[in-house]
Amino acid sequence: MAAPPLFDRIRSEARSTAERKVASVLLEGYPTRALTTVEVLAKQASVSAPTVLRFLTKIGFSRFADFQAAAIADVERQLGSPLNNIRSEAPAETPHHIYQRTLLMQAEALQLAAAQAMPAEFDAIVDLLVSPRATIKLLGGRYSQNLAQRLATQLGQLRPSVVFTPLTLGFAYDTLVDAGPQDVFVIFDYRRYQSELLTFARGVRQSGARLCLFTDTWRSPIAEHADAVLTSPDASTSPFGSRVVVTAQIEAIVAAISLRCRDSSRDRLARIEELRNLGATEPSKES
Amino acid sequence: MAAPPLFDRIRSEARSTAERKVASVLLEGYPTRALTTVEVLAKQASVSAPTVLRFLTKIGFSRFADFQAAAIADVERQLGSPLNNIRSEAPAETPHHIYQRTLLMQAEALQLAAAQAMPAEFDAIVDLLVSPRATIKLLGGRYSQNLAQRLATQLGQLRPSVVFTPLTLGFAYDTLVDAGPQDVFVIFDYRRYQSELLTFARGVRQSGARLCLFTDTWRSPIAEHADAVLTSPDASTSPFGSRVVVTAQIEAIVAAISLRCRDSSRDRLARIEELRNLGATEPSKES
DNA sequence: CCATTCCTGTATTCTTTATTACATATTGAC
DNA sequence: GTCAATATGTAATAAAGAATACAGGAATGG
């Protein structure tokens, strides 16, 4: 682990006695000691505040806030992925085939999500999705429509009034026109966020309908308008964001719902199966 | 995996919607995200500053500075002990909310899949999917069409000649008519297996085209006719089979492909982006 | 449906903290 | 030893940020 560039800069730039005091204080407790105020640092180094400021200017930070931001960045780097914070693992054997590496990486992502999970938020979504008189309308962005569709399909098996709204060219505001307080919208929005979706979300908000949002940890701007938000890490080995955690979230939602309304959903499932078989007994023709 | 006490306190005390927003922002980036100002936190959570303050009061910090100090203490604790004290605690607590249980269950499924993985099989599929003169045709059953579509979308970004074949009513054998040795089919088939897909697969076989299959560990009968098969466990907390592992497999495939043809795929991606922006500059109208 | 309670945001005030201006000390060269 | 140049501290000022008071709005229970 090479020393951070900032660390070296602090060390090499200290010239005069007071500056060296400042530098050594900084280095001793690097980087966490930088997380205080100028005056505290000054006191720790037994110098005056301006001296600290001047030194930092010298190493390239005209404003103290900039220096502190850099220090925080280093803290984050040292802590590594948030995963290490919550669940510190054995040294780990990473030398693997990309296939296995991907699977294991996603396994970790799931564990991280589980550790950070906030059941209350999750339950809030479930509450919205089980309300019997509501109509559930789902949509997503270019690459997350899939997810909306998947949830729609499964949800549609468990309860009535579920609509998947494809996000087609030109965009269909038809769904929005009829929207009212009785509706619950579910939006999937991941980077790069699509402005159309934000516009849509604002409309939802105005109509008085409820809004659930699935997004990445960077948080779509739609979050501001949502009643409940479920975020997921999306780090990936591929050039596209991972949808593994979201997929699991969707399944968890479905599981919770089918548990919540055990009877009604079981009946419904049975009935669907029945209807399907009914069709199968007829000679099925192609074309 | 004992999380710091502060971490748990944040999680458990969040009651109302706004507070939950605050809490999830805090948890996502714990503990470093606490190293900013109240207003930044408020903005990130899409709530007002006083709401943040009130929440922190609730979890026992009457002054923001106190909370921040506690967060910094946690940072130092984590940086201080290289091989963390966190993990040394309880080995496994399974009694959890269904949300967390689902995520953790899927994490295990992924680890299992990684352990059982056979890279050779994986590579075989990648080989088939990168061959430049081939046309890739993807399809899936009632509930796995999604997966086919997802793979198709991503694959289509990396290489030309990718077609998603929706499995519509009556079934379209159009795709099959033109099939020949130059084609590579990708089929997703999970329980309950659909007989139409099996019929289709036989047709593929006869045409001399290659066939990749994604299925569950129970192995679709199509496996018999496939050139390469990737199976996945599908245990789930919901009444439907889980698609988490498959999703990860798909992403691994995409990752491997984009790695294999680094240059061409990057160029292609850039070009797609370019074209998309081209469209964005025009005034886009709805309807 | 109404009243009450709790939640949440806006605007203001007050505190803390960074920054600057200036005076004083220190160092180094001649 | 004196001058110049640089380094440092003190004190005043400006900026940023935390805390508070209040008002509007949503949820809850009758």
PDB file of N, CA, C and O in Angstrom, chain B residues 30-86:
ATOM      1  N   TYR B  30     -21.720   4.901   5.707  1.00  0.00           N
ATOM      2  CA  TYR B  30     -21.206   4.926   7.071  1.00  0.00           C
ATOM      3  C   TYR B  30     -19.759   4.491   7.094  1.00  0.00           C
ATOM      4  O   TYR B  30     -19.407   3.505   6.462  1.00  0.00           O
ATOM      5  N   PRO B  31     -18.903   5.136   7.861  1.00  0.00           N
ATOM      6  CA  PRO B  31     -19.212   6.319   8.651  1.00  0.00           C
ATOM      7  C   PRO B  31     -18.766   7.616   7.976  1.00  0.00           C
ATOM      8  O   PRO B  31     -19.000   8.685   8.507  1.00  0.00           O
ATOM      9  N   THR B  32     -18.157   7.499   6.828  1.00  0.00           N
ATOM     10  CA  THR B  32     -17.510   8.697   6.275  1.00  0.00           C
ATOM     11  C   THR B  32     -18.495   9.750   5.814  1.00  0.00           C
ATOM     12  O   THR B  32     -18.152  10.929   5.754  1.00  0.00           O
ATOM     13  N   ARG B  33     -19.695   9.344   5.479  1.00  0.00           N
ATOM     14  CA  ARG B  33     -20.621  10.345   4.992  1.00  0.00           C
ATOM     15  C   ARG B  33     -21.039  11.317   6.107  1.00  0.00           C
ATOM     16  O   ARG B  33     -21.544  12.401   5.845  1.00  0.00           O
ATOM     17  N   ALA B  34     -20.787  10.912   7.320  1.00  0.00           N
ATOM     18  CA  ALA B  34     -21.135  11.787   8.444  1.00  0.00           C
ATOM     19  C   ALA B  34     -20.137  12.932   8.585  1.00  0.00           C
ATOM     20  O   ALA B  34     -20.330  13.837   9.383  1.00  0.00           O
ATOM     21  N   LEU B  35     -19.075  12.878   7.792  1.00  0.00           N
ATOM     22  CA  LEU B  35     -18.018  13.875   7.952  1.00  0.00           C
ATOM     23  C   LEU B  35     -18.283  15.157   7.168  1.00  0.00           C
ATOM     24  O   LEU B  35     -17.361  15.828   6.746  1.00  0.00           O
ATOM     25  N   THR B  36     -19.506  15.471   6.949  1.00  0.00           N
ATOM     26  CA  THR B  36     -19.799  16.733   6.261  1.00  0.00           C
ATOM     27  C   THR B  36     -20.621  17.640   7.162  1.00  0.00           C
ATOM     28  O   THR B  36     -20.657  17.461   8.366  1.00  0.00           O
ATOM     29  N   THR B  37     -21.286  18.563   6.547  1.00  0.00           N
ATOM     30  CA  THR B  37     -22.114  19.499   7.306  1.00  0.00           C
ATOM     31  C   THR B  37     -23.555  19.007   7.320  1.00  0.00           C
ATOM     32  O   THR B  37     -23.945  18.161   6.518  1.00  0.00           O
ATOM     33  N   VAL B  38     -24.305  19.551   8.199  1.00  0.00           N
ATOM     34  CA  VAL B  38     -25.712  19.201   8.308  1.00  0.00           C
ATOM     35  C   VAL B  38     -26.440  19.469   6.998  1.00  0.00           C
ATOM     36  O   VAL B  38     -27.235  18.656   6.534  1.00  0.00           O
ATOM     37  N   GLU B  39     -26.129  20.597   6.416  1.00  0.00           N
ATOM     38  CA  GLU B  39     -26.867  20.965   5.212  1.00  0.00           C
ATOM     39  C   GLU B  39     -26.586  20.030   4.041  1.00  0.00           C
ATOM     40  O   GLU B  39     -27.487  19.698   3.278  1.00  0.00           O
ATOM     41  N   VAL B  40     -25.357  19.610   3.931  1.00  0.00           N
ATOM     42  CA  VAL B  40     -25.034  18.662   2.866  1.00  0.00           C
ATOM     43  C   VAL B  40     -25.805  17.358   3.083  1.00  0.00           C
ATOM     44  O   VAL B  40     -26.406  16.812   2.160  1.00  0.00           O
ATOM     45  N   LEU B  41     -25.795  16.895   4.290  1.00  0.00           N
ATOM     46  CA  LEU B  41     -26.538  15.679   4.605  1.00  0.00           C
ATOM     47  C   LEU B  41     -28.010  15.853   4.281  1.00  0.00           C
ATOM     48  O   LEU B  41     -28.642  14.981   3.684  1.00  0.00           O
ATOM     49  N   ALA B  42     -28.530  16.989   4.666  1.00  0.00           N
ATOM     50  CA  ALA B  42     -29.943  17.255   4.416  1.00  0.00           C
ATOM     51  C   ALA B  42     -30.241  17.199   2.930  1.00  0.00           C
ATOM     52  O   ALA B  42     -31.204  16.579   2.492  1.00  0.00           O
ATOM     53  N   LYS B  43     -29.381  17.807   2.170  1.00  0.00           N
ATOM     54  CA  LYS B  43     -29.578  17.827   0.728  1.00  0.00           C
ATOM     55  C   LYS B  43     -29.505  16.406   0.166  1.00  0.00           C
ATOM     56  O   LYS B  43     -30.332  16.004  -0.648  1.00  0.00           O
ATOM     57  N   GLN B  44     -28.522  15.650   0.589  1.00  0.00           N
ATOM     58  CA  GLN B  44     -28.377  14.287   0.089  1.00  0.00           C
ATOM     59  C   GLN B  44     -29.613  13.452   0.386  1.00  0.00           C
ATOM     60  O   GLN B  44     -29.978  12.567  -0.375  1.00  0.00           O
ATOM     61  N   ALA B  45     -30.227  13.739   1.503  1.00  0.00           N
ATOM     62  CA  ALA B  45     -31.403  12.957   1.880  1.00  0.00           C
ATOM     63  C   ALA B  45     -32.691  13.599   1.386  1.00  0.00           C
ATOM     64  O   ALA B  45     -33.773  13.076   1.607  1.00  0.00           O
ATOM     65  N   SER B  46     -32.562  14.723   0.731  1.00  0.00           N
ATOM     66  CA  SER B  46     -33.736  15.470   0.254  1.00  0.00           C
ATOM     67  C   SER B  46     -34.677  15.852   1.390  1.00  0.00           C
ATOM     68  O   SER B  46     -35.886  15.728   1.275  1.00  0.00           O
ATOM     69  N   VAL B  47     -34.104  16.286   2.482  1.00  0.00           N
ATOM     70  CA  VAL B  47     -34.927  16.789   3.579  1.00  0.00           C
ATOM     71  C   VAL B  47     -34.313  18.106   4.062  1.00  0.00           C
ATOM     72  O   VAL B  47     -33.317  18.555   3.518  1.00  0.00           O
ATOM     73  N   SER B  48     -34.908  18.696   5.052  1.00  0.00           N
ATOM     74  CA  SER B  48     -34.371  19.965   5.542  1.00  0.00           C
ATOM     75  C   SER B  48     -33.369  19.726   6.666  1.00  0.00           C
ATOM     76  O   SER B  48     -33.366  18.678   7.303  1.00  0.00           O
ATOM     77  N   ALA B  49     -32.543  20.726   6.871  1.00  0.00           N
ATOM     78  CA  ALA B  49     -31.503  20.612   7.891  1.00  0.00           C
ATOM     79  C   ALA B  49     -32.085  20.307   9.280  1.00  0.00           C
ATOM     80  O   ALA B  49     -31.589  19.409   9.968  1.00  0.00           O
ATOM     81  N   PRO B  50     -33.110  21.013   9.689  1.00  0.00           N
ATOM     82  CA  PRO B  50     -33.651  20.724  11.021  1.00  0.00           C
ATOM     83  C   PRO B  50     -34.082  19.273  11.192  1.00  0.00           C
ATOM     84  O   PRO B  50     -33.959  18.714  12.282  1.00  0.00           O
ATOM     85  N   THR B  51     -34.584  18.685  10.123  1.00  0.00           N
ATOM     86  CA  THR B  51     -34.974  17.284  10.218  1.00  0.00           C
ATOM     87  C   THR B  51     -33.775  16.407  10.568  1.00  0.00           C
ATOM     88  O   THR B  51     -33.870  15.507  11.405  1.00  0.00           O
ATOM     89  N   VAL B  52     -32.663  16.701   9.933  1.00  0.00           N
ATOM     90  CA  VAL B  52     -31.452  15.951  10.250  1.00  0.00           C
ATOM     91  C   VAL B  52     -31.100  16.140  11.721  1.00  0.00           C
ATOM     92  O   VAL B  52     -30.870  15.183  12.456  1.00  0.00           O
ATOM     93  N   LEU B  53     -31.103  17.390  12.145  1.00  0.00           N
ATOM     94  CA  LEU B  53     -30.778  17.698  13.540  1.00  0.00           C
ATOM     95  C   LEU B  53     -31.701  16.960  14.490  1.00  0.00           C
ATOM     96  O   LEU B  53     -31.262  16.343  15.460  1.00  0.00           O
ATOM     97  N   ARG B  54     -32.970  17.012  14.193  1.00  0.00           N
ATOM     98  CA  ARG B  54     -33.946  16.381  15.085  1.00  0.00           C
ATOM     99  C   ARG B  54     -33.721  14.885  15.177  1.00  0.00           C
ATOM    100  O   ARG B  54     -33.816  14.292  16.259  1.00  0.00           O
ATOM    101  N   PHE B  55     -33.403  14.298  14.029  1.00  0.00           N
ATOM    102  CA  PHE B  55     -33.150  12.861  14.047  1.00  0.00           C
ATOM    103  C   PHE B  55     -31.933  12.531  14.916  1.00  0.00           C
ATOM    104  O   PHE B  55     -31.963  11.598  15.719  1.00  0.00           O
ATOM    105  N   LEU B  56     -30.913  13.308  14.769  1.00  0.00           N
ATOM    106  CA  LEU B  56     -29.710  13.059  15.552  1.00  0.00           C
ATOM    107  C   LEU B  56     -29.985  13.263  17.039  1.00  0.00           C
ATOM    108  O   LEU B  56     -29.462  12.538  17.884  1.00  0.00           O
ATOM    109  N   THR B  57     -30.807  14.238  17.350  1.00  0.00           N
ATOM    110  CA  THR B  57     -31.205  14.433  18.745  1.00  0.00           C
ATOM    111  C   THR B  57     -31.867  13.164  19.262  1.00  0.00           C
ATOM    112  O   THR B  57     -31.591  12.700  20.361  1.00  0.00           O
ATOM    113  N   LYS B  58     -32.706  12.624  18.407  1.00  0.00           N
ATOM    114  CA  LYS B  58     -33.450  11.421  18.763  1.00  0.00           C
ATOM    115  C   LYS B  58     -32.527  10.256  19.116  1.00  0.00           C
ATOM    116  O   LYS B  58     -32.802   9.484  20.022  1.00  0.00           O
ATOM    117  N   ILE B  59     -31.449  10.129  18.379  1.00  0.00           N
ATOM    118  CA  ILE B  59     -30.546   9.014  18.667  1.00  0.00           C
ATOM    119  C   ILE B  59     -29.485   9.402  19.680  1.00  0.00           C
ATOM    120  O   ILE B  59     -28.503   8.702  19.874  1.00  0.00           O
ATOM    121  N   GLY B  60     -29.712  10.518  20.326  1.00  0.00           N
ATOM    122  CA  GLY B  60     -28.903  10.808  21.499  1.00  0.00           C
ATOM    123  C   GLY B  60     -27.814  11.849  21.362  1.00  0.00           C
ATOM    124  O   GLY B  60     -26.946  11.951  22.227  1.00  0.00           O
ATOM    125  N   PHE B  61     -27.857  12.626  20.294  1.00  0.00           N
ATOM    126  CA  PHE B  61     -26.846  13.667  20.179  1.00  0.00           C
ATOM    127  C   PHE B  61     -27.523  15.029  20.111  1.00  0.00           C
ATOM    128  O   PHE B  61     -28.084  15.395  19.083  1.00  0.00           O
ATOM    129  N   SER B  62     -27.453  15.742  21.193  1.00  0.00           N
ATOM    130  CA  SER B  62     -28.143  17.034  21.223  1.00  0.00           C
ATOM    131  C   SER B  62     -27.435  18.044  20.330  1.00  0.00           C
ATOM    132  O   SER B  62     -28.055  18.946  19.807  1.00  0.00           O
ATOM    133  N   ARG B  63     -26.160  17.836  20.122  1.00  0.00           N
ATOM    134  CA  ARG B  63     -25.441  18.749  19.235  1.00  0.00           C
ATOM    135  C   ARG B  63     -24.834  17.962  18.084  1.00  0.00           C
ATOM    136  O   ARG B  63     -24.347  16.854  18.260  1.00  0.00           O
ATOM    137  N   PHE B  64     -24.851  18.566  16.919  1.00  0.00           N
ATOM    138  CA  PHE B  64     -24.337  17.891  15.742  1.00  0.00           C
ATOM    139  C   PHE B  64     -22.877  17.527  15.911  1.00  0.00           C
ATOM    140  O   PHE B  64     -22.426  16.448  15.514  1.00  0.00           O
ATOM    141  N   ALA B  65     -22.151  18.420  16.532  1.00  0.00           N
ATOM    142  CA  ALA B  65     -20.717  18.185  16.734  1.00  0.00           C
ATOM    143  C   ALA B  65     -20.475  16.880  17.487  1.00  0.00           C
ATOM    144  O   ALA B  65     -19.540  16.140  17.193  1.00  0.00           O
ATOM    145  N   ASP B  66     -21.347  16.592  18.450  1.00  0.00           N
ATOM    146  CA  ASP B  66     -21.192  15.355  19.212  1.00  0.00           C
ATOM    147  C   ASP B  66     -21.338  14.138  18.312  1.00  0.00           C
ATOM    148  O   ASP B  66     -20.552  13.189  18.387  1.00  0.00           O
ATOM    149  N   PHE B  67     -22.351  14.198  17.483  1.00  0.00           N
ATOM    150  CA  PHE B  67     -22.568  13.092  16.559  1.00  0.00           C
ATOM    151  C   PHE B  67     -21.370  12.898  15.650  1.00  0.00           C
ATOM    152  O   PHE B  67     -20.873  11.792  15.466  1.00  0.00           O
ATOM    153  N   GLN B  68     -20.883  13.995  15.125  1.00  0.00           N
ATOM    154  CA  GLN B  68     -19.758  13.905  14.218  1.00  0.00           C
ATOM    155  C   GLN B  68     -18.535  13.330  14.923  1.00  0.00           C
ATOM    156  O   GLN B  68     -17.807  12.510  14.366  1.00  0.00           O
ATOM    157  N   ALA B  69     -18.359  13.736  16.149  1.00  0.00           N
ATOM    158  CA  ALA B  69     -17.234  13.204  16.919  1.00  0.00           C
ATOM    159  C   ALA B  69     -17.361  11.691  17.056  1.00  0.00           C
ATOM    160  O   ALA B  69     -16.379  10.959  16.914  1.00  0.00           O
ATOM    161  N   ALA B  70     -18.571  11.238  17.319  1.00  0.00           N
ATOM    162  CA  ALA B  70     -18.794   9.800  17.455  1.00  0.00           C
ATOM    163  C   ALA B  70     -18.474   9.076  16.154  1.00  0.00           C
ATOM    164  O   ALA B  70     -17.858   8.006  16.148  1.00  0.00           O
ATOM    165  N   ALA B  71     -18.891   9.681  15.057  1.00  0.00           N
ATOM    166  CA  ALA B  71     -18.610   9.083  13.752  1.00  0.00           C
ATOM    167  C   ALA B  71     -17.108   9.011  13.512  1.00  0.00           C
ATOM    168  O   ALA B  71     -16.577   7.982  13.077  1.00  0.00           O
ATOM    169  N   ILE B  72     -16.426  10.087  13.841  1.00  0.00           N
ATOM    170  CA  ILE B  72     -14.971  10.104  13.663  1.00  0.00           C
ATOM    171  C   ILE B  72     -14.323   9.033  14.526  1.00  0.00           C
ATOM    172  O   ILE B  72     -13.392   8.344  14.112  1.00  0.00           O
ATOM    173  N   ALA B  73     -14.843   8.881  15.708  1.00  0.00           N
ATOM    174  CA  ALA B  73     -14.306   7.844  16.592  1.00  0.00           C
ATOM    175  C   ALA B  73     -14.425   6.479  15.921  1.00  0.00           C
ATOM    176  O   ALA B  73     -13.498   5.665  15.979  1.00  0.00           O
ATOM    177  N   ASP B  74     -15.547   6.257  15.262  1.00  0.00           N
ATOM    178  CA  ASP B  74     -15.721   4.986  14.570  1.00  0.00           C
ATOM    179  C   ASP B  74     -14.764   4.833  13.393  1.00  0.00           C
ATOM    180  O   ASP B  74     -14.243   3.747  13.147  1.00  0.00           O
ATOM    181  N   VAL B  75     -14.550   5.926  12.710  1.00  0.00           N
ATOM    182  CA  VAL B  75     -13.571   5.885  11.627  1.00  0.00           C
ATOM    183  C   VAL B  75     -12.219   5.467  12.170  1.00  0.00           C
ATOM    184  O   VAL B  75     -11.559   4.571  11.636  1.00  0.00           O
ATOM    185  N   GLU B  76     -11.837   6.091  13.254  1.00  0.00           N
ATOM    186  CA  GLU B  76     -10.527   5.794  13.824  1.00  0.00           C
ATOM    187  C   GLU B  76     -10.439   4.358  14.315  1.00  0.00           C
ATOM    188  O   GLU B  76      -9.427   3.693  14.153  1.00  0.00           O
ATOM    189  N   ARG B  77     -11.524   3.906  14.896  1.00  0.00           N
ATOM    190  CA  ARG B  77     -11.541   2.531  15.371  1.00  0.00           C
ATOM    191  C   ARG B  77     -11.301   1.577  14.207  1.00  0.00           C
ATOM    192  O   ARG B  77     -10.558   0.614  14.316  1.00  0.00           O
ATOM    193  N   GLN B  78     -11.939   1.874  13.107  1.00  0.00           N
ATOM    194  CA  GLN B  78     -11.811   0.973  11.970  1.00  0.00           C
ATOM    195  C   GLN B  78     -10.454   1.058  11.307  1.00  0.00           C
ATOM    196  O   GLN B  78      -9.896   0.057  10.876  1.00  0.00           O
ATOM    197  N   LEU B  79      -9.940   2.261  11.224  1.00  0.00           N
ATOM    198  CA  LEU B  79      -8.615   2.397  10.640  1.00  0.00           C
ATOM    199  C   LEU B  79      -7.567   1.834  11.582  1.00  0.00           C
ATOM    200  O   LEU B  79      -6.561   1.298  11.159  1.00  0.00           O
ATOM    201  N   GLY B  80      -7.833   1.986  12.859  1.00  0.00           N
ATOM    202  CA  GLY B  80      -6.857   1.563  13.852  1.00  0.00           C
ATOM    203  C   GLY B  80      -6.572   0.078  13.826  1.00  0.00           C
ATOM    204  O   GLY B  80      -5.424  -0.338  13.805  1.00  0.00           O
ATOM    205  N   SER B  81      -7.599  -0.714  13.782  1.00  0.00           N
ATOM    206  CA  SER B  81      -7.393  -2.160  13.822  1.00  0.00           C
ATOM    207  C   SER B  81      -7.477  -2.744  12.415  1.00  0.00           C
ATOM    208  O   SER B  81      -8.555  -2.811  11.836  1.00  0.00           O
ATOM    209  N   PRO B  82      -6.340  -3.139  11.900  1.00  0.00           N
ATOM    210  CA  PRO B  82      -6.274  -3.605  10.511  1.00  0.00           C
ATOM    211  C   PRO B  82      -7.216  -4.774  10.241  1.00  0.00           C
ATOM    212  O   PRO B  82      -8.053  -4.707   9.360  1.00  0.00           O
ATOM    213  N   LEU B  83      -7.074  -5.824  11.009  1.00  0.00           N
ATOM    214  CA  LEU B  83      -8.003  -6.939  10.842  1.00  0.00           C
ATOM    215  C   LEU B  83      -9.067  -6.793  11.902  1.00  0.00           C
ATOM    216  O   LEU B  83      -8.873  -7.071  13.065  1.00  0.00           O
ATOM    217  N   ASN B  84     -10.176  -6.374  11.442  1.00  0.00           N
ATOM    218  CA  ASN B  84     -11.125  -5.697  12.315  1.00  0.00           C
ATOM    219  C   ASN B  84     -11.706  -6.474  13.487  1.00  0.00           C
ATOM    220  O   ASN B  84     -11.874  -7.677  13.456  1.00  0.00           O
ATOM    221  N   ASN B  85     -12.005  -5.673  14.470  1.00  0.00           N
ATOM    222  CA  ASN B  85     -12.692  -6.184  15.641  1.00  0.00           C
ATOM    223  C   ASN B  85     -14.144  -6.511  15.339  1.00  0.00           C
ATOM    224  O   ASN B  85     -14.804  -7.213  16.069  1.00  0.00           O
ATOM    225  N   ILE B  86     -14.604  -5.966  14.235  1.00  0.00           N
ATOM    226  CA  ILE B  86     -16.018  -6.108  13.917  1.00  0.00           C
ATOM    227  C   ILE B  86     -16.392  -7.559  13.686  1.00  0.00           C
ATOM    228  O   ILE B  86     -17.375  -8.056  14.191  1.00  0.00           O
TER     229      ILE B  86
END
